[in-house]
Amino acid sequence: MIRVSQPVTGPEELDALKRGLEKAYFGHSADVVELEKALAEFLGAGSRPVVCLNSGTAALHLALACLDLEPGDEVLLPSLTFVASFQAVTAVGAKPVPCEVREDDLLLDLDDADKRITPRTKAVMPVHYAGNPGDLAGMHAWAKARGLRVVEDAAHAFGSSFGGKKVGAQGDLVCFSFDSLKNITCGEGGALVCPDADTARRAGLMRGLGMERPQATQGGPPSRSAYDVVCQGWRFHMSNLNALVGLEQLRKAPAFFARRQKIAKRYDQALAGVPGLALLPMDYERVVPFLYTMRVLEGRRAGLVEHLKAQGIETAVNYPANHLHSLYRGLASAPLPVTEKLCGQILSLPMHCALTDQQVEFIIAQVKSFLG
Ligand SMILES: Cc1ncc(COP(=O)(O)O)c(C=O)c1O
């Protein structure tokens, strides 16, 4: 089976894990701090600190926790996203307000979001679907004009840019995922890029159960048992094992990004104009694709999925609409017909760095042979 998504690791990650295991300490450590610094440098984040966490979901959760939302405060977000975005909102006691996405690029539809704003709306969570941050400047201007904070769900967008700067290097709170399938992986992991040092300090406390330890004095680390608990927190810290894997993956990131972009460009070139397909308008000079998602029109998706499966090609639907899940039914203040239609059309082809050129050509040929 050609997998739709898979990580690529090598002897470097194995060595890193061995070094980590030999330390006989796997919690928050200097390796995590090193990864935070390396990520900030890679992103060109300047004075925006990076806080590493054990998942992208934890990054979203802590970003929202930093906004001091009250129960019942509302967060606008696209219904078309991974459920982690929704769970993070409810985890802090706020209400997710599902919005439409635009039909062509599957990004948050701000005209629709506008209609769902109420006096309780406090934040917006754009999701950079498939790696595309869209018009980030326009998004931030829109939010600023409405007094909303912005939590970017950039789980898909590590490495992508807007306006010559990487996602994360600008904006408000930006959340990345480094789970096993993402553009780089820590095994599991995530990162929150904060707008300032104060927010990073709060996020740093919250990821460690709210425990504040006295600063190290001369002569060694502070005692592990001397701490005060100063705020609600969670056990969201990243393990040094994951950080060591992440540091190796970060070294490989430019090669990974180039490979993903090459595959996506080839898909675009070969599938443009195929009847019954609508491709997403992507600029792969600035977008690093996490997914290669297309729309299969005329009710032909199920047939294409079966055909590809029979040829040993796995595909995925990213994602079912969240407002239709049992837990979230009733949250939408108005119907979401565009999202519901799109959820019947979207299909993701294999996209990862273990794909060979021959496999890419085989996938293209099979898509074309089915759609004629
Ligand atoms: C859009 C989106 N947001 C958040 C997440 C959560 O990231 P993690 O799996 O690291 O918790 C994912 C993971 O797939 C995602 O796709």
XYZ file of N, CA, C and O in Angstrom, residues 174-342:
676
model
N 0.659 31.482 17.508
C 0.734 30.560 16.362
C 1.103 29.162 16.869
O 2.067 29.000 17.623
N 0.313 28.160 16.436
C 0.466 26.802 16.973
C 0.881 25.817 15.890
O 0.226 25.724 14.845
N 1.950 25.086 16.148
C 2.426 24.056 15.217
C 2.251 22.673 15.833
O 2.265 22.521 17.060
N 2.145 21.685 14.958
C 2.137 20.280 15.388
C 3.355 19.581 14.798
O 3.699 19.807 13.632
N 3.976 18.756 15.624
C 5.081 17.910 15.134
C 4.734 16.456 15.405
O 5.573 15.665 15.832
N 3.461 16.094 15.185
C 3.084 14.682 15.361
C 3.696 13.860 14.242
O 4.388 14.389 13.365
N 3.417 12.553 14.244
C 4.252 11.687 13.406
C 4.108 11.948 11.915
O 4.971 11.562 11.144
N 3.042 12.633 11.484
C 2.822 12.795 10.051
C 3.160 14.188 9.522
O 3.098 14.409 8.312
N 3.530 15.102 10.388
C 3.629 16.498 9.968
C 4.914 16.783 9.167
O 5.733 15.900 8.965
N 5.038 18.062 8.724
C 6.144 18.427 7.827
C 7.509 18.121 8.440
O 8.454 17.786 7.722
N 7.622 18.298 9.758
C 8.703 17.646 10.516
C 8.050 17.002 11.739
O 6.990 17.450 12.182
N 8.651 15.960 12.266
C 8.062 15.290 13.422
C 9.038 15.260 14.596
O 10.261 15.233 14.393
N 8.449 15.281 15.791
C 9.235 15.004 17.006
C 8.874 13.613 17.511
O 9.228 13.255 18.632
N 8.166 12.827 16.741
C 7.491 11.630 17.226
C 6.070 12.071 17.558
O 5.130 11.834 16.815
N 5.929 12.747 18.663
C 4.758 13.555 18.993
C 5.291 14.877 19.507
O 6.347 14.918 20.153
N 4.563 15.956 19.276
C 5.024 17.231 19.805
C 4.301 18.393 19.169
O 3.546 18.233 18.201
N 4.537 19.556 19.734
C 3.933 20.772 19.195
C 4.697 21.967 19.711
O 5.585 21.830 20.567
N 4.365 23.134 19.167
C 5.024 24.358 19.631
C 4.052 25.516 19.531
O 3.228 25.574 18.610
N 4.183 26.411 20.499
C 3.391 27.647 20.513
C 4.360 28.802 20.346
O 5.308 28.932 21.137
N 4.141 29.627 19.316
C 4.948 30.838 19.166
C 4.142 31.980 19.779
O 2.983 32.203 19.399
N 4.762 32.649 20.744
C 4.043 33.652 21.548
C 4.374 35.062 21.054
O 5.475 35.311 20.567
N 3.434 35.992 21.253
C 3.708 37.363 20.788
C 4.732 38.089 21.646
O 5.347 39.061 21.188
N 4.931 37.658 22.906
C 5.872 38.371 23.782
C 6.358 37.429 24.896
O 5.802 36.350 25.108
N 7.361 37.917 25.623
C 7.987 37.088 26.656
C 7.029 36.782 27.804
O 7.080 35.704 28.401
N 6.140 37.723 28.111
C 5.214 37.508 29.210
C 4.253 36.346 28.920
O 4.010 35.487 29.784
N 3.745 36.316 27.698
C 2.843 35.223 27.308
C 3.606 33.898 27.336
O 3.078 32.871 27.782
N 4.846 33.935 26.880
C 5.646 32.705 26.877
C 5.892 32.211 28.301
O 5.878 31.008 28.576
N 6.074 33.155 29.218
C 6.301 32.769 30.617
C 5.045 32.086 31.175
O 5.105 31.044 31.814
N 3.887 32.665 30.848
C 2.624 32.053 31.315
C 2.436 30.672 30.700
O 2.075 29.709 31.381
N 2.669 30.567 29.396
C 2.492 29.266 28.718
C 3.470 28.247 29.302
O 3.123 27.072 29.486
N 4.675 28.711 29.610
C 5.688 27.828 30.189
C 5.264 27.302 31.560
O 5.499 26.132 31.893
N 4.618 28.155 32.352
C 4.114 27.701 33.656
C 2.968 26.712 33.480
O 2.906 25.672 34.141
N 2.060 27.042 32.552
C 0.863 26.203 32.382
C 1.204 24.814 31.840
O 0.511 23.853 32.120
N 2.285 24.739 31.040
C 2.614 23.409 30.501
C 3.171 22.500 31.595
O 3.236 21.287 31.431
N 3.594 23.056 32.717
C 4.208 22.267 33.790
C 3.380 22.300 35.053
O 3.918 22.514 36.144
N 2.063 22.111 34.919
C 1.156 22.019 36.077
C 1.171 23.276 36.943
O 0.871 23.213 38.137
N 1.561 24.402 36.349
C 1.528 25.671 37.094
C 2.618 25.789 38.137
O 2.568 26.677 38.991
N 3.627 24.888 38.052
C 4.668 24.895 39.091
C 5.742 25.929 38.766
O 6.291 25.940 37.666
N 6.032 26.783 39.752
C 7.100 27.776 39.587
C 8.237 27.394 40.519
O 8.031 27.271 41.732
N 9.412 27.222 39.909
C 10.584 26.854 40.715
C 11.477 28.066 40.877
O 11.576 28.878 39.955
N 12.144 28.198 42.019
C 13.086 29.307 42.152
C 14.190 29.182 41.107
O 14.514 28.063 40.679
N 14.705 30.317 40.665
C 15.799 30.298 39.681
C 16.985 29.519 40.255
O 17.194 29.501 41.470
N 17.758 28.913 39.355
C 18.964 28.209 39.802
C 19.909 29.198 40.476
O 20.084 30.312 40.011
N 20.448 28.808 41.599
C 21.436 29.671 42.254
C 22.813 29.185 41.823
O 22.922 28.128 41.201
N 23.877 29.961 42.165
C 25.197 29.486 41.760
C 25.400 28.111 42.373
O 24.951 27.855 43.472
N 26.024 27.264 41.633
C 26.343 25.960 42.190
C 25.329 24.895 41.832
O 25.245 23.881 42.505
N 24.497 25.103 40.807
C 23.700 23.956 40.356
C 22.224 24.239 40.250
O 21.763 25.348 40.539
N 21.499 23.229 39.812
C 20.068 23.392 39.567
C 19.302 23.540 40.878
O 19.779 23.093 41.924
N 18.102 24.161 40.816
C 17.308 24.283 42.034
C 16.816 22.915 42.469
O 16.733 21.995 41.662
N 16.476 22.805 43.725
C 15.961 21.537 44.238
C 14.654 21.200 43.520
O 13.815 22.066 43.293
N 14.469 19.921 43.147
C 13.265 19.523 42.418
C 12.017 19.634 43.283
O 10.914 19.714 42.782
N 12.210 19.604 44.602
C 11.026 19.624 45.455
C 10.675 21.033 45.940
O 9.690 21.216 46.639
N 11.473 22.046 45.553
C 11.157 23.410 45.987
C 10.392 24.115 44.878
O 10.983 24.564 43.909
N 9.080 24.172 45.013
C 8.304 24.911 44.011
C 7.007 25.409 44.626
O 6.548 24.906 45.653
N 6.457 26.423 43.985
C 5.143 26.937 44.354
C 4.236 26.678 43.148
O 4.726 26.588 42.020
N 2.941 26.561 43.380
C 2.011 26.390 42.255
C 1.227 27.685 42.127
O 0.553 28.108 43.066
N 1.336 28.338 40.952
C 0.833 29.712 40.843
C -0.341 29.877 39.877
O -0.925 30.950 39.800
N -0.676 28.827 39.118
C -1.814 28.971 38.202
C -2.310 27.578 37.815
O -1.623 26.582 38.056
N -3.498 27.536 37.210
C -3.974 26.266 36.647
C -2.977 25.838 35.575
O -2.499 26.655 34.782
N -2.655 24.566 35.567
C -1.723 24.091 34.546
C -2.083 22.695 34.094
O -3.035 22.089 34.588
N -1.321 22.209 33.153
C -1.522 20.869 32.615
C -0.154 20.218 32.428
O 0.879 20.899 32.483
N -0.161 18.922 32.206
C 1.124 18.247 32.004
C 1.368 18.151 30.502
O 1.138 17.122 29.861
N 1.778 19.255 29.943
C 1.885 19.411 28.482
C 3.336 19.563 28.026
O 3.582 19.924 26.883
N 4.311 19.358 28.931
C 5.701 19.604 28.522
C 6.158 18.558 27.497
O 5.638 17.449 27.446
N 7.146 18.963 26.698
C 7.724 18.034 25.712
C 8.836 17.231 26.375
O 9.632 17.770 27.145
N 8.894 15.953 26.054
C 9.985 15.108 26.564
C 11.279 15.418 25.812
O 11.250 15.735 24.616
N 12.409 15.274 26.489
C 13.677 15.524 25.790
C 13.901 14.515 24.663
O 14.563 14.813 23.685
N 13.288 13.320 24.765
C 13.426 12.345 23.662
C 12.807 12.928 22.391
O 13.383 12.853 21.302
N 11.619 13.525 22.542
C 10.949 14.120 21.384
C 11.725 15.328 20.867
O 11.820 15.544 19.649
N 12.300 16.103 21.792
C 13.062 17.286 21.372
C 14.287 16.873 20.563
O 14.631 17.497 19.551
N 14.951 15.793 20.993
C 16.157 15.348 20.279
C 15.808 14.876 18.869
O 16.549 15.138 17.913
N 14.670 14.200 18.727
C 14.221 13.798 17.384
C 13.914 15.051 16.562
O 14.296 15.169 15.389
N 13.229 16.015 17.192
C 12.867 17.257 16.497
C 14.081 18.016 15.997
O 14.074 18.571 14.889
N 15.149 18.041 16.785
C 16.362 18.760 16.360
C 16.949 18.131 15.097
O 17.408 18.837 14.189
N 16.908 16.803 15.022
C 17.417 16.126 13.808
C 16.508 16.424 12.617
O 16.973 16.672 11.508
N 15.201 16.391 12.861
C 14.255 16.651 11.768
C 14.392 18.092 11.259
O 14.273 18.346 10.059
N 14.653 19.009 12.177
C 14.786 20.411 11.777
C 15.976 20.589 10.828
O 15.917 21.387 9.891
N 17.041 19.822 11.054
C 18.200 19.893 10.151
C 17.809 19.413 8.753
O 18.354 19.847 7.752
N 16.855 18.494 8.694
C 16.454 17.932 7.404
C 15.314 18.722 6.760
O 14.904 18.427 5.638
N 14.774 19.698 7.510
C 13.551 20.375 7.055
C 13.671 20.962 5.643
O 12.762 20.761 4.822
N 14.766 21.659 5.303
C 14.813 22.239 3.948
C 14.679 21.172 2.856
O 13.972 21.385 1.855
N 15.296 20.024 3.067
C 15.190 18.952 2.065
C 13.767 18.386 2.051
O 13.203 18.120 0.972
N 13.176 18.201 3.227
C 11.786 17.713 3.286
C 10.841 18.674 2.552
O 9.987 18.247 1.780
N 11.016 19.968 2.825
C 10.104 20.958 2.233
C 10.220 20.921 0.705
O 9.223 20.946 -0.012
N 11.471 20.875 0.229
C 11.681 20.891 -1.226
C 11.036 19.668 -1.872
O 10.426 19.755 -2.950
N 11.152 18.527 -1.222
C 10.568 17.299 -1.775
C 9.040 17.391 -1.816
O 8.402 17.047 -2.801
N 8.448 17.861 -0.726
C 6.990 18.005 -0.691
C 6.518 18.970 -1.789
O 5.528 18.710 -2.475
N 7.239 20.081 -1.933
C 6.828 21.070 -2.942
C 6.958 20.499 -4.344
O 6.095 20.719 -5.200
N 8.004 19.700 -4.551
C 8.203 19.108 -5.885
C 7.056 18.145 -6.216
O 6.523 18.149 -7.329
N 6.677 17.334 -5.249
C 5.595 16.368 -5.485
C 4.288 17.112 -5.773
O 3.553 16.776 -6.716
N 4.009 18.146 -4.973
C 2.750 18.885 -5.153
C 2.714 19.575 -6.522
O 1.681 19.573 -7.205
N 3.852 20.131 -6.925
C 3.899 20.798 -8.238
C 3.647 19.790 -9.353
O 2.965 20.079 -10.338
N 4.205 18.607 -9.199
C 4.017 17.575 -10.227
C 2.546 17.131 -10.295
O 1.980 16.991 -11.378
N 1.929 16.926 -9.111
C 0.497 16.600 -9.096
C -0.296 17.695 -9.819
O -1.156 17.422 -10.648
N -0.005 18.956 -9.450
C -0.744 20.085 -10.044
C -0.615 20.086 -11.559
O -1.599 20.253 -12.281
N 0.616 19.901 -12.003
C 0.886 19.968 -13.446
C 0.143 18.839 -14.171
O -0.464 19.052 -15.208
N 0.187 17.649 -13.580
C -0.375 16.478 -14.273
C -1.894 16.408 -14.160
O -2.559 15.839 -15.028
N -2.464 16.974 -13.086
C -3.904 16.793 -12.858
C -4.727 18.011 -13.275
O -5.956 17.946 -13.292
N -4.043 19.122 -13.619
C -4.785 20.315 -14.062
C -5.591 19.945 -15.295
O -5.078 19.302 -16.209
N -6.847 20.315 -15.287
C -7.679 20.089 -16.471
C -8.290 18.705 -16.559
O -9.051 18.417 -17.489
N -7.983 17.820 -15.608
C -8.619 16.487 -15.641
C -10.104 16.680 -15.318
O -10.445 17.317 -14.312
N -10.999 16.186 -16.172
C -12.421 16.420 -15.942
C -12.862 15.842 -14.600
O -12.415 14.759 -14.208
N -13.690 16.599 -13.883
C -14.205 16.108 -12.609
C -13.305 16.407 -11.429
O -13.618 16.002 -10.307
N -12.186 17.094 -11.656
C -11.301 17.467 -10.542
C -11.216 18.981 -10.427
O -11.137 19.675 -11.438
N -11.207 19.484 -9.187
C -10.887 20.897 -8.957
C -9.699 20.922 -8.004
O -9.769 20.377 -6.896
N -8.592 21.518 -8.452
C -7.378 21.571 -7.623
C -7.400 22.835 -6.768
O -8.006 23.836 -7.153
N -6.744 22.784 -5.618
C -6.681 23.971 -4.768
C -5.682 24.954 -5.378
O -4.618 24.536 -5.850
N -6.008 26.248 -5.370
C -5.065 27.241 -5.918
C -3.936 27.473 -4.920
O -4.091 28.205 -3.955
N -2.800 26.833 -5.130
C -1.703 26.905 -4.154
C -0.462 27.479 -4.817
O -0.156 27.131 -5.961
N 0.262 28.287 -4.056
C 1.541 28.804 -4.529
C 2.635 28.011 -3.811
O 2.991 28.331 -2.674
N 3.146 26.985 -4.486
C 4.119 26.116 -3.818
C 5.517 26.720 -3.743
O 6.458 26.048 -3.340
N 5.647 28.001 -4.123
C 6.910 28.686 -3.815
C 6.911 29.095 -2.344
O 7.951 29.170 -1.716
N 5.720 29.363 -1.793
C 5.681 29.819 -0.385
C 4.932 28.863 0.531
O 5.006 28.992 1.750
N 4.195 27.914 -0.059
C 3.468 26.943 0.763
C 4.230 25.627 0.768
O 4.609 25.119 -0.285
N 4.470 25.096 1.972
C 4.995 23.731 2.092
C 3.779 22.838 2.331
O 3.123 22.960 3.370
N 3.439 21.982 1.372
C 2.193 21.223 1.520
C 2.316 20.095 2.532
O 3.216 19.265 2.435
N 1.386 20.099 3.484
C 1.265 18.958 4.393
C 0.367 17.913 3.742
O 0.613 16.708 3.842
N -0.690 18.392 3.076
C -1.611 17.494 2.374
C -1.621 17.884 0.903
O -1.356 19.044 0.565
N -1.942 16.926 0.042
C -2.328 17.306 -1.325
C -3.801 16.939 -1.462
O -4.150 15.778 -1.703
N -4.627 17.957 -1.237
C -6.078 17.735 -1.255
C -6.660 18.335 -2.521
O -6.266 19.419 -2.947
N -7.588 17.617 -3.124
C -8.287 18.132 -4.304
C -9.771 17.886 -4.111
O -10.173 17.168 -3.176
N -10.585 18.505 -4.954
C -12.034 18.256 -4.899
C -12.418 17.363 -6.063
O -12.068 17.639 -7.208
N -13.121 16.268 -5.731
C -13.593 15.344 -6.768
C -15.076 15.638 -6.958
O -15.865 15.480 -6.018
N -15.418 16.090 -8.158
C -16.769 16.596 -8.411
C -17.664 15.481 -8.961
O -17.222 14.341 -9.166
N -18.898 15.832 -9.196
C -19.871 14.951 -9.885
C -20.079 13.617 -9.167
O -20.332 12.582 -9.812
N -19.928 13.613 -7.847
C -20.224 12.394 -7.077
C -19.297 11.226 -7.371
O -19.649 10.066 -7.120
N -18.093 11.524 -7.851
C -17.205 10.422 -8.255
C -16.148 10.071 -7.202
O -15.272 9.239 -7.457
N -16.220 10.706 -6.034
C -15.156 10.473 -5.051
C -15.111 9.021 -4.565
O -14.031 8.411 -4.528
N -16.269 8.476 -4.202
C -16.270 7.118 -3.631
C -15.677 6.130 -4.641
O -14.886 5.248 -4.278
N -16.034 6.295 -5.913
C -15.512 5.399 -6.951
C -14.013 5.536 -7.088
O -13.282 4.536 -7.212
N -13.529 6.788 -7.040
C -12.083 7.021 -7.167
C -11.338 6.414 -5.969
O -10.284 5.775 -6.133
N -11.901 6.586 -4.780
C -11.262 6.024 -3.573
C -11.128 4.511 -3.729
O -10.052 3.932 -3.470
N -12.197 3.860 -4.181
C -12.182 2.396 -4.337
C -11.175 1.975 -5.397
O -10.441 0.997 -5.241
N -11.162 2.704 -6.515
C -10.229 2.379 -7.595
C -8.777 2.481 -7.097
O -7.961 1.569 -7.317
N -8.467 3.589 -6.389
C -7.098 3.787 -5.917
C -6.734 2.730 -4.879
O -5.618 2.192 -4.885
N -7.695 2.417 -4.027
C -7.441 1.393 -2.998
C -7.105 0.047 -3.662
O -6.161 -0.641 -3.252
N -7.861 -0.280 -4.710
C -7.609 -1.545 -5.413
C -6.221 -1.554 -6.059
O -5.648 -2.627 -6.305
N -5.698 -0.360 -6.335
C -4.344 -0.260 -6.918
C -3.265 -0.121 -5.835
O -2.111 0.169 -6.132
N -3.685 -0.215 -4.577
C -2.711 -0.114 -3.475
C -2.370 1.314 -3.091
O -1.290 1.567 -2.554
N -3.292 2.237 -3.378
C -3.020 3.656 -3.061
C -4.009 4.119 -1.990
O -5.225 4.113 -2.215
N -3.459 4.509 -0.841
C -4.317 4.984 0.241
C -4.654 6.466 0.021
O -3.824 7.223 -0.468
N -5.878 6.840 0.372
C -6.281 8.249 0.305
C -6.929 8.610 1.638
O -7.144 7.735 2.480
N -7.253 9.895 1.817
C -7.908 10.303 3.075
C -8.865 11.452 2.806
O -8.691 12.207 1.839
N -9.853 11.553 3.674
C -10.744 12.712 3.648
C -10.382 13.573 4.852
O -10.615 13.189 5.990
N -9.769 14.716 4.578
C -9.372 15.637 5.657
C -10.280 16.870 5.587
O -9.965 17.778 4.848
N -11.370 16.901 6.239
C -11.818 16.146 7.411
C -13.333 16.056 7.314
O -13.934 16.850 6.587
N -13.968 15.233 8.156
C -15.424 15.373 8.263
C -15.740 16.713 8.938
O -14.963 17.186 9.768
N -16.868 17.312 8.560
C -17.246 18.612 9.159
C -17.486 18.431 10.656
O -18.189 17.513 11.083
N -16.914 19.327 11.443
C -17.052 19.188 12.903
C -18.451 19.488 13.407
O -18.882 18.907 14.402
N -19.171 20.392 12.728
C -20.498 20.763 13.253
C -21.482 19.608 13.116
O -22.577 19.679 13.649
N -21.095 18.542 12.425
C -21.982 17.376 12.291
C -21.655 16.285 13.315
O -22.371 15.292 13.408
N -20.577 16.441 14.081
C -20.268 15.459 15.130
C -21.282 15.573 16.274
O -21.748 16.688 16.579
N -21.544 14.440 16.929
C -22.540 14.441 18.015
C -22.280 15.557 19.023
O -23.194 16.261 19.441
N -21.009 15.714 19.416
C -20.699 16.675 20.473
C -20.962 18.118 20.061
O -21.238 18.965 20.906
N -20.845 18.406 18.773
C -20.881 19.809 18.333
C -22.154 20.178 17.585
O -22.282 21.305 17.111
N -23.081 19.228 17.462
C -24.345 19.556 16.795
C -25.046 20.657 17.570
O -25.070 20.629 18.780
N -25.580 21.620 16.864
C -26.296 22.689 17.559
C -25.424 23.910 17.823
O -25.918 24.940 18.267
N -24.118 23.812 17.554
C -23.244 24.964 17.802
C -23.348 26.024 16.703
O -23.114 27.203 16.950
N -23.669 25.584 15.483
C -23.655 26.522 14.354
C -24.868 27.438 14.433
O -25.993 26.969 14.597
N -24.613 28.737 14.322
C -25.716 29.690 14.427
C -26.498 29.783 13.116
O -27.559 30.369 13.073
N -25.971 29.227 12.045
C -26.652 29.204 10.741
C -26.099 27.994 9.996
O -25.017 27.503 10.323
N -26.850 27.482 9.009
C -26.372 26.297 8.280
C -25.008 26.527 7.618
O -24.594 27.672 7.409
N -24.346 25.410 7.283
C -23.024 25.482 6.643
C -23.048 24.651 5.346
O -22.354 23.630 5.231
N -23.838 25.099 4.359
C -24.013 24.279 3.147
C -22.740 24.104 2.333
O -22.520 23.040 1.749
N -21.878 25.124 2.330
C -20.645 25.016 1.519
C -19.746 23.934 2.120
O -19.240 23.042 1.416
N -19.573 23.979 3.435
C -18.721 22.989 4.108
C -19.279 21.582 3.890
O -18.517 20.648 3.600
N -20.597 21.441 4.022
C -21.175 20.092 3.875
C -20.978 19.572 2.458
O -20.681 18.393 2.263
N -21.093 20.461 1.473
C -20.851 20.028 0.091
C -19.378 19.634 -0.095
O -19.069 18.564 -0.630
N -18.485 20.486 0.424
C -17.055 20.219 0.254
C -16.639 18.908 0.920
O -15.774 18.185 0.403
